[in-house]
CSV table of N, CA and C in Angstrom, one decimal:
chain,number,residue,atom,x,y,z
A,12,UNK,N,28.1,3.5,-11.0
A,12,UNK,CA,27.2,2.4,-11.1
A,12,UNK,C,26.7,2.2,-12.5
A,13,UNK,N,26.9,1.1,-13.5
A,13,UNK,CA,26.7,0.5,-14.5
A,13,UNK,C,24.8,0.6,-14.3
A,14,UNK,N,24.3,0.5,-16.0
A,14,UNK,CA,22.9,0.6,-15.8
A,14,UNK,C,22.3,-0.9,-15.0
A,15,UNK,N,23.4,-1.8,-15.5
A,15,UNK,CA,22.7,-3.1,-15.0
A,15,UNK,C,22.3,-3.0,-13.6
A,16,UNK,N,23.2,-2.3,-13.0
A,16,UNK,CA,23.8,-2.7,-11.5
A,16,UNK,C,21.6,-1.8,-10.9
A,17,UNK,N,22.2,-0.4,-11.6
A,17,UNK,CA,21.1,0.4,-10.9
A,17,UNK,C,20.1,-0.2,-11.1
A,18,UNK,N,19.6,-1.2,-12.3
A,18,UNK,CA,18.0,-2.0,-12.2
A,18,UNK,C,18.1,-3.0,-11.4
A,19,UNK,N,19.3,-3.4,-10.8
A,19,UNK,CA,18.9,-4.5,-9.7
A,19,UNK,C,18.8,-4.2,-8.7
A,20,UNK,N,19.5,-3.0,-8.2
A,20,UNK,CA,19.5,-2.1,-7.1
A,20,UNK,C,17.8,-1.3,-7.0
A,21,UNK,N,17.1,-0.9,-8.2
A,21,UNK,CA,15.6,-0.8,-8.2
A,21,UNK,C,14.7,-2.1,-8.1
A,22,UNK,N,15.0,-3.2,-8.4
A,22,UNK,CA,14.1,-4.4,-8.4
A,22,UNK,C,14.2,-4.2,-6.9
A,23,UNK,N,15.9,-4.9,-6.2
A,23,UNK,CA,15.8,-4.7,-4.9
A,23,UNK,C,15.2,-4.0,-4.4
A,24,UNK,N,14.7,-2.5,-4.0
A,24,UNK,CA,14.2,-2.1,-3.0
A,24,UNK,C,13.0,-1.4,-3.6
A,25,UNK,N,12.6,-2.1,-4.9
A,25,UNK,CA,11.0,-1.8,-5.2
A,25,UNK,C,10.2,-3.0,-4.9
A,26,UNK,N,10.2,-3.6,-4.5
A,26,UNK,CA,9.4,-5.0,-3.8
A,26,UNK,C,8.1,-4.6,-3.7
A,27,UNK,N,7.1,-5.6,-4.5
A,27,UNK,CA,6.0,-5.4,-3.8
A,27,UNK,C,5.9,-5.7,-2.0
A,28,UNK,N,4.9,-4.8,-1.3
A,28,UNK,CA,4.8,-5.5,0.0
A,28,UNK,C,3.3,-6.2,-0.4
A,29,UNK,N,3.3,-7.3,0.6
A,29,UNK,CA,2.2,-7.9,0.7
A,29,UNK,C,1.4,-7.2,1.7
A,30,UNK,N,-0.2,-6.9,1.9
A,30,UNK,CA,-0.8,-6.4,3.1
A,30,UNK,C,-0.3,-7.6,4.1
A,31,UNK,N,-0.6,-7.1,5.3
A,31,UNK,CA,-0.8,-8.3,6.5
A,31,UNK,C,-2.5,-8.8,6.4
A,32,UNK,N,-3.3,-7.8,5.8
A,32,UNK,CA,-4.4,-8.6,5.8
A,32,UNK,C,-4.9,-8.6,4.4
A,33,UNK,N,-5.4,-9.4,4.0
A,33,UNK,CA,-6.0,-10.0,1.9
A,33,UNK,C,-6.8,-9.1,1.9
A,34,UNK,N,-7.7,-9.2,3.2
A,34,UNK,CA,-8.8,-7.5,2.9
A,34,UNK,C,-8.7,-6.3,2.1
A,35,UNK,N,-7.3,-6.1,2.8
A,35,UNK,CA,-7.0,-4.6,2.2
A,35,UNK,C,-6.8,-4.8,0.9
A,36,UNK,N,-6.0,-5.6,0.3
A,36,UNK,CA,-6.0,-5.9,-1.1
A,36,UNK,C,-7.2,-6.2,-1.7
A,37,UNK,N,-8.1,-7.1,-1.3
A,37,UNK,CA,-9.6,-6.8,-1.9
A,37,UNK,C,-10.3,-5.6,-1.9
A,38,UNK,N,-9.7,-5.0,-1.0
A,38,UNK,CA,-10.8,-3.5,-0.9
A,38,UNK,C,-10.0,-3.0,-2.1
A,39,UNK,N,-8.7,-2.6,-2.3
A,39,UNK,CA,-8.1,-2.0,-3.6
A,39,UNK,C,-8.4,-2.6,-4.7
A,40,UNK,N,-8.3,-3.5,-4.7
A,40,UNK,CA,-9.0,-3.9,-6.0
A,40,UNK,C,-10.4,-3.5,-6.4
A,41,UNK,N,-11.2,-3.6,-5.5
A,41,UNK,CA,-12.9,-3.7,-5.9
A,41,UNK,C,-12.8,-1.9,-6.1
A,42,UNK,N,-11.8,-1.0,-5.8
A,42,UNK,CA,-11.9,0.1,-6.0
A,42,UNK,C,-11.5,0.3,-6.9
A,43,UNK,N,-9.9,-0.2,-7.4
A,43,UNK,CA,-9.6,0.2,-8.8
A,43,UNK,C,-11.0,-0.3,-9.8
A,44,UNK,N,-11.7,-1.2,-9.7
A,44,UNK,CA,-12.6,-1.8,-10.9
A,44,UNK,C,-13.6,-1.2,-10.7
A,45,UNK,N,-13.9,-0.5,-9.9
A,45,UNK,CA,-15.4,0.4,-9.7
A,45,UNK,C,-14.7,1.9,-10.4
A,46,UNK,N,-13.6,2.4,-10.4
A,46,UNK,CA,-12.9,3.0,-10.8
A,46,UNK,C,-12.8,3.2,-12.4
A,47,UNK,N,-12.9,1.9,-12.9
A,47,UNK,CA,-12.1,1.7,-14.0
A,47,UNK,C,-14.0,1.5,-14.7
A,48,UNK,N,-14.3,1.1,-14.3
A,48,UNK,CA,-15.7,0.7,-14.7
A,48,UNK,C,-16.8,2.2,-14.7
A,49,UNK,N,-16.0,3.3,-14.1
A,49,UNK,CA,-17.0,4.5,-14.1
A,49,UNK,C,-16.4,5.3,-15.0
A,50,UNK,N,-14.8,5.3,-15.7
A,50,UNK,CA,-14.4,5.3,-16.7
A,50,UNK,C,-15.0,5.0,-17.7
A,51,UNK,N,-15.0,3.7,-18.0
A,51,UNK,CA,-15.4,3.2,-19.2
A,51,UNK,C,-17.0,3.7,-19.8
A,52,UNK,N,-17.9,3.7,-18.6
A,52,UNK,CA,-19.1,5.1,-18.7
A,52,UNK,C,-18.9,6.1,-19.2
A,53,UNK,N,-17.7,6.7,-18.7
A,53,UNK,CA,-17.6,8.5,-19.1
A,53,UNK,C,-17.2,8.1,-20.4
A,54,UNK,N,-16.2,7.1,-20.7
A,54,UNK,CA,-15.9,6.9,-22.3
A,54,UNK,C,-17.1,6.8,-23.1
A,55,UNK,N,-17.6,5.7,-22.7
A,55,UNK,CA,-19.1,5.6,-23.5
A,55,UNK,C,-19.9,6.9,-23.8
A,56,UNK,N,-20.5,7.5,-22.7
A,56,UNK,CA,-20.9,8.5,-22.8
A,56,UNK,C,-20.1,9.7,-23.5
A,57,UNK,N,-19.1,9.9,-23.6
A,57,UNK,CA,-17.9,11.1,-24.8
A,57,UNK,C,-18.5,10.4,-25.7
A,58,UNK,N,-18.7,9.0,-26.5
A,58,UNK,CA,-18.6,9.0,-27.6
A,58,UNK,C,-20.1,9.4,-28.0
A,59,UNK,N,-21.1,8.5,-27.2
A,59,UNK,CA,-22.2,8.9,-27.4
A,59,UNK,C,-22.4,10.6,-27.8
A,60,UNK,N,-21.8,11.4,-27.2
A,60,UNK,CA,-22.2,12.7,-27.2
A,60,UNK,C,-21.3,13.1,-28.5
A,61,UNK,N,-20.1,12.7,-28.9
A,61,UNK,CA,-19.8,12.7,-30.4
A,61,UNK,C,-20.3,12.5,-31.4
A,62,UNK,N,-21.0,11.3,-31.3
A,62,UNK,CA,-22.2,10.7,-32.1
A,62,UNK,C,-23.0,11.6,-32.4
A,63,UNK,N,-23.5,12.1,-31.3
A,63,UNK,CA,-24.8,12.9,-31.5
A,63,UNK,C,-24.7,14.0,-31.8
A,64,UNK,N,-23.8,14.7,-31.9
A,64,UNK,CA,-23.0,16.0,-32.5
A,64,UNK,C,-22.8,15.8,-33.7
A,65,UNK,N,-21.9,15.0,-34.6
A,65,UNK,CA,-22.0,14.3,-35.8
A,65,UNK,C,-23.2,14.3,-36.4
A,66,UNK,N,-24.0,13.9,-36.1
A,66,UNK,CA,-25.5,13.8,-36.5
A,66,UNK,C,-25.9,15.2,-36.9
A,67,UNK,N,-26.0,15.9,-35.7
A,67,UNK,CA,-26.6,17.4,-35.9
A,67,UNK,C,-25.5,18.2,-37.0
A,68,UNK,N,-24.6,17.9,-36.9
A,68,UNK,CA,-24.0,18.5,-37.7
A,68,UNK,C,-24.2,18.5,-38.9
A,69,UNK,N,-24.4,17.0,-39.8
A,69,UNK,CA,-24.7,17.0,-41.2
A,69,UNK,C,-26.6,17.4,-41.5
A,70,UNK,N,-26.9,17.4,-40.1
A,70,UNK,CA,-28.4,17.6,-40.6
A,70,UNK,C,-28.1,19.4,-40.9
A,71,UNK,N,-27.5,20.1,-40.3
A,71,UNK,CA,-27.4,21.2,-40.8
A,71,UNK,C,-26.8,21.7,-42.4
């Protein structure tokens, strides 16, 4: 099987499925972004606490 063949043969039977109900897909979603949004906290917060390490460091 040629490389072409095998990525049409993956598009074909990677399909998204649709839910039968929009719910469920709203609920995944509102999770990935509560997800991604408690993330962006813990990032905040690493840098914060880099920051503040930096600091102490040159006062020594």
């Amino acid at each position: 099987m040629s490389h072409e063949e095998s990525v049409v043969k993956f598009n074909e039977t990677n399909q998204i499925n649709k839910p039968d109900n929009p719910h469920i897909l709203d609920k995944k979603v509102q999770d990935f972004l509560e997800v991604s949004e408690y993330l962006s906290n813990v990032l905040c917060a690493s840098d914060l606490i880099s920051d503040i390490l930096k600091i102490l460091d040159s006062e020594e």
